[in-house]
Amino acid sequence: MKHVFRMVLKRILASVVTILTVSVIIFIGVELLPGDVAETVLGQSATPETVKAFRKELKLDLPPHVRYFTWLRNFVQGDFGNSLANGRSVAGLIGWRFANTIFLAGTAAAIAVPLAVILGILAALYRNSLFDNAISTTTLSFISFPEFFIAYILIAVFSVQFNVFPSLASISPRMGLWEKLYTILLPALTLTCIVTAHMMRQTRAAIINVLASAYIEMADLKGIRRLRIIILHALPNALSPVINVIALNLAYLVVGVVIVEVVFVYPGLGQLLVDSVSKRDLPVVQASGLIFAATYVTLNLLADVLSMLSNPRLRQTH
Amino acid sequence: MSSHEKLKQMWAEGRITRREFLARCSALGITATLSPFFLNSSARAAVPQEGGVFKLGMAGGHTSNSLDPVTFNDVMMQMTSMGFLRNCLVEQDHNGRAIPELAESWEPSPDAKQWTFKLRKGVEFHNGKTMEADDVIFSIDYHRGEKSKSPIKALVKIIQEIKKIDKHTIRFNLKNGSADFPYVLASTRSPIFPTGTTDFNKGIGTGGYILESFEPGVRLLAKKNPNYWKEGRAHFDAVEVTVINDTIARTTALKTGQIHAMNRPDRKTAHLLKRQPGLQLIEVPGGLLYTFPMLVDVPPYTDNDVRLALKYSVDREQMLDTVLHGYGAIGNDHPVAPIVKFYAEDLPQRNYDPDKARFLMKKAGKLDHTFKLHTSNAAFDGAVDAATLWKEHAAKAGIDIQIVREPQDGYWNNVWMNKPWCACFWFSRATADWMFSVAYAEDAEWNDMHWKHERFNKLLNEARAVLDEQKRDEMYQEMQKIVRDEGGVVIPMVANMLDAASDKVRFENPAGNWELDGLRCCERWWFDS
């Protein structure tokens, strides 16, 4: 176990470097975009005079490196700063939106992950049968469609035609848990459709891969039931690639759902990030960008640790 | 457009009288009462009823929004000034006329340089403070001065000083005479808030609703102000504004009854909304100007024949039908919308004339020139389609237009006022003077044509200080003619305001100066029980 800790420690140190690098890249990226927050907020009604006054007020007239290091100093001390566009605290803007994003991602994952793994196992069990082909075709068609298309289809059927689920997933803190779940069911289903195929295919492939090994043949010859072989003998050894794919998809559920947020009017982090980029609101872009980066880093680390623990060979190397 | 639609439009714009409209409709064999205009303006008129929670789904809200009036950059925030959370000194009625709001009355000096405003007494802010002269002066001063970043900074520059006469009287001393000065105080950017306000996001004002919670880009909740000073307004118990920027999401929410009203329905599918039971499409003649400015100091646009040739080279009728789906009127290359006072009704309409365009272009010797038209849907929805149509129309006149598609992001900074010819969009201002002053005067910051016309500027400056309506009318007529014939802008069409609502919602005479009844839907509308 010792070297697992050592690895985790190493990876955490590397993550800090990654996140700092990301912050520099975000800063440079936003700087490179034409226009700044003063011009975009004032928009068509900007005049050179008002833009100048606005820049001065926001200290945008300072050189870029000074602004970056001021931001970094505050950030390290836990101060995310204030939005340049509306003066609200970034922590206040992001906090509940991030919670919303996690809530939606969590709900989608709670449906998608078990579904994908079970479907994957069944597909491996009935390999090349009509059933296998049917679920592969269905799930693969779902990822081939753009996500807004699936979203609109679900809305057309479940909100417009039958009027059973709301098309607006605008949850508010006043709602109870069940009401919230009911409200976000359609976006969660949309996301499920998008991520299931990938995880399902990986589970199926990994299990089939393991099924070709000699020890499975042995078990088979012993007369153990097919399902039992798969669940008790094949799956544990196929876990490592499956965990990695699940982690990647979970990360996607957190960071890549802006279109679903827009279509369902869901107040999540993606919408905030897009709005802030278009307004060049650097502190908000930085904070949300770093949250996304940290999500990726953490989930990848988690996946590595879990696949190590699930695989005795990886666990024991030196 | 069918002839019925056309008649409807003409009537709505006041080009024909109601009697004429009815007569001509029956001549065509159409039942005039089917027209939504009649439903909206007469049959639906009833005694407003109180109560209900009004749910409004709106495009035009962003996570970067704040309730600080100098950073208002889209309609959701601007709506808060229109009797919703706050009031202005002056209101615009459905005909666009300036009527008293927080000011009880006003009086100009004969040279229109000194304006004395009497303030309404006994009006309270949401925090209990009584509104007085100091609050008004603070609110207007907020836009003035060196440090101001206000979008109306250029407008309030005309104010030399604001004097407090007593608690309920103030006097504006202007640098020059301005007969339309009250309209400046009716702007969505000039609401009145308590003196000393620093935290604007509390939304303290004198409006019909009190802010309960506001999450930028998500939703705004407000409950009825039991103390509202304005008689017969603010009928709902509460208002819930949800930001829904996606058009399909907004339309679906309305169809499924999750919201009661929305702005900006898709023009392509608006006719389907009209057909849906339980919904109403609200079409009001408006002033959304779809313009194509040319920089007249960049060749070949320096030559007025070239500009005229381009003006004649576009088939406005077809553009109106295709891009606006008929929800609008054709433009006459000047920026005064038909709803604005002093609109030049008698000025002959410029139409598509490929022969004339070719003749003028030949005269200018530019038939072999390729005209680059920079366009993007950032300018207005359908700007790329409009340019594509134009290219076809101009080709028939032997004029070569090349379409340059620009990215939406940064369009206003990088393309508008930088490229010699581009697509642009203007909200018609409340008065002809205002419209001309912001974009057509030689010293205007947003003169997106770099256009300097001596006679025009002379007239513009003179007309401001003239209080005689007849004389002003003549002057503005002439200015519109000058812009139309010598200006650097092509305005092929003027769009109508289009909103949609549940048929439970009632209103009278919706205004066309902004969407959603001049952005006053929360204050003016009510539910039919």
Short mmCIF file of C-alpha atoms in Angstrom, two decimals, chain A residues 33-36 39-51 53-54 57-58 83 85-88 92-93 96-97 152 155 159-160 163 165-174 262-265 267 271-272 275-281, chain B residues 61-67 70-73 145-151 153-154 157 189 201 214-219 221 240 242-246 248-250 252-253 255-259 409-410 412-414 416 424-427 445-446 448:
data_model
loop_
_atom_site.label_atom_id
_atom_site.label_comp_id
_atom_site.label_asym_id
_atom_site.label_seq_id
_atom_site.Cartn_x
_atom_site.Cartn_y
_atom_site.Cartn_z
CA LEU A 33 -9.39 37.46 -27.19
CA PRO A 34 -10.23 40.74 -28.85
CA GLY A 35 -11.79 43.33 -26.55
CA ASP A 36 -11.98 43.43 -22.78
CA GLU A 39 -15.84 47.06 -24.16
CA THR A 40 -18.07 44.00 -23.98
CA VAL A 41 -20.19 45.17 -21.06
CA LEU A 42 -20.73 48.57 -22.64
CA GLY A 43 -21.25 46.80 -25.98
CA GLN A 44 -22.59 48.79 -28.86
CA SER A 45 -23.06 51.77 -26.58
CA ALA A 46 -19.35 52.03 -25.69
CA THR A 47 -17.53 55.28 -26.32
CA PRO A 48 -13.77 55.69 -25.95
CA GLU A 49 -14.36 57.93 -22.96
CA THR A 50 -16.61 55.55 -21.02
CA VAL A 51 -14.43 52.56 -21.87
CA ALA A 53 -13.30 55.28 -17.26
CA PHE A 54 -14.49 51.70 -16.87
CA GLU A 57 -12.18 51.63 -12.29
CA LEU A 58 -11.43 47.93 -12.79
CA SER A 83 -16.70 39.60 -10.98
CA ALA A 85 -18.87 42.71 -14.94
CA ASN A 86 -21.27 42.95 -12.01
CA GLY A 87 -19.09 43.34 -8.96
CA ARG A 88 -20.46 40.28 -7.15
CA GLY A 92 -20.99 33.69 -4.36
CA LEU A 93 -21.58 33.38 -8.10
CA TRP A 96 -24.43 27.31 -5.73
CA ARG A 97 -23.95 26.88 -9.48
CA TYR A 152 -35.33 18.58 -28.03
CA ILE A 155 -38.84 17.82 -24.63
CA SER A 159 -43.19 18.05 -22.10
CA VAL A 160 -45.04 19.16 -25.20
CA ASN A 163 -46.80 17.22 -20.53
CA PHE A 165 -42.06 16.56 -17.19
CA PRO A 166 -41.16 20.26 -17.28
CA SER A 167 -38.99 21.54 -20.12
CA LEU A 168 -37.52 24.21 -17.86
CA ALA A 169 -35.14 22.65 -15.37
CA SER A 170 -34.84 25.87 -13.41
CA ILE A 171 -34.41 24.52 -9.92
CA SER A 172 -34.42 26.84 -6.93
CA PRO A 173 -33.30 26.43 -3.34
CA ARG A 174 -36.93 26.47 -2.18
CA VAL A 262 -28.81 26.14 -22.22
CA VAL A 263 -31.57 24.00 -23.70
CA PHE A 264 -33.09 23.19 -20.30
CA VAL A 265 -32.27 26.59 -18.77
CA PRO A 267 -28.40 27.24 -13.76
CA GLN A 271 -23.51 28.64 -18.68
CA LEU A 272 -21.66 30.92 -16.28
CA ASP A 275 -21.20 34.04 -20.40
CA SER A 276 -18.06 35.12 -18.58
CA VAL A 277 -15.79 34.29 -21.50
CA SER A 278 -17.97 36.30 -23.84
CA LYS A 279 -17.79 39.22 -21.39
CA ARG A 280 -14.04 38.66 -20.77
CA ASP A 281 -14.79 38.52 -17.06
CA GLY B 61 -30.45 38.42 -19.34
CA HIS B 62 -26.87 37.39 -18.60
CA THR B 63 -24.84 36.15 -15.66
CA SER B 64 -22.84 39.37 -15.92
CA ASN B 65 -25.92 41.51 -15.23
CA SER B 66 -26.13 43.88 -12.33
CA LEU B 67 -28.80 46.32 -11.21
CA VAL B 70 -24.69 52.27 -15.91
CA THR B 71 -23.92 48.64 -16.70
CA PHE B 72 -27.34 47.76 -18.12
CA ASN B 73 -26.52 46.05 -21.36
CA GLY B 145 -18.75 63.75 -14.51
CA GLU B 146 -15.28 62.63 -15.41
CA LYS B 147 -15.42 59.15 -13.89
CA SER B 148 -18.77 58.16 -15.30
CA LYS B 149 -18.87 55.12 -17.56
CA SER B 150 -22.55 55.52 -18.25
CA PRO B 151 -23.94 54.73 -21.69
CA LYS B 153 -22.99 60.05 -20.52
CA ALA B 154 -23.10 61.68 -23.95
CA LYS B 157 -23.51 66.14 -21.18
CA ARG B 189 -30.73 54.06 -17.93
CA ASN B 201 -28.14 45.02 -6.43
CA PHE B 214 -31.97 38.32 -8.02
CA GLU B 215 -29.55 35.82 -9.45
CA PRO B 216 -27.92 37.30 -12.57
CA GLY B 217 -28.62 35.33 -15.69
CA VAL B 218 -31.03 33.00 -13.88
CA ARG B 219 -34.05 34.65 -12.32
CA LEU B 221 -38.27 37.52 -8.07
CA GLU B 240 -41.00 35.91 -11.55
CA THR B 242 -36.71 33.65 -15.69
CA VAL B 243 -33.84 34.14 -18.10
CA ILE B 244 -34.35 31.82 -21.08
CA ASN B 245 -32.00 32.89 -23.83
CA ASP B 246 -32.65 29.86 -26.04
CA ILE B 248 -36.85 27.08 -28.56
CA ALA B 249 -36.66 26.60 -24.80
CA ARG B 250 -38.57 29.86 -24.30
CA THR B 252 -41.66 25.43 -25.30
CA ALA B 253 -41.97 26.89 -21.82
CA LYS B 255 -46.52 26.35 -24.89
CA THR B 256 -46.43 24.07 -21.86
CA GLY B 257 -47.66 26.79 -19.54
CA GLN B 258 -44.49 27.16 -17.47
CA ILE B 259 -44.39 30.86 -18.27
CA ASP B 409 -17.85 37.46 -30.87
CA GLY B 410 -16.42 40.96 -30.76
CA TRP B 412 -19.22 45.56 -32.25
CA ASN B 413 -15.56 46.22 -31.46
CA ASN B 414 -13.87 44.85 -34.53
CA TRP B 416 -18.85 47.90 -36.66
CA CYS B 424 -25.80 46.93 -37.96
CA PHE B 425 -28.81 47.25 -35.70
CA TRP B 426 -30.34 50.22 -33.92
CA PHE B 427 -33.18 50.53 -31.49
CA GLU B 445 -19.49 59.09 -30.93
CA TRP B 446 -21.46 56.45 -32.80
CA ASP B 448 -21.05 54.81 -37.84
#
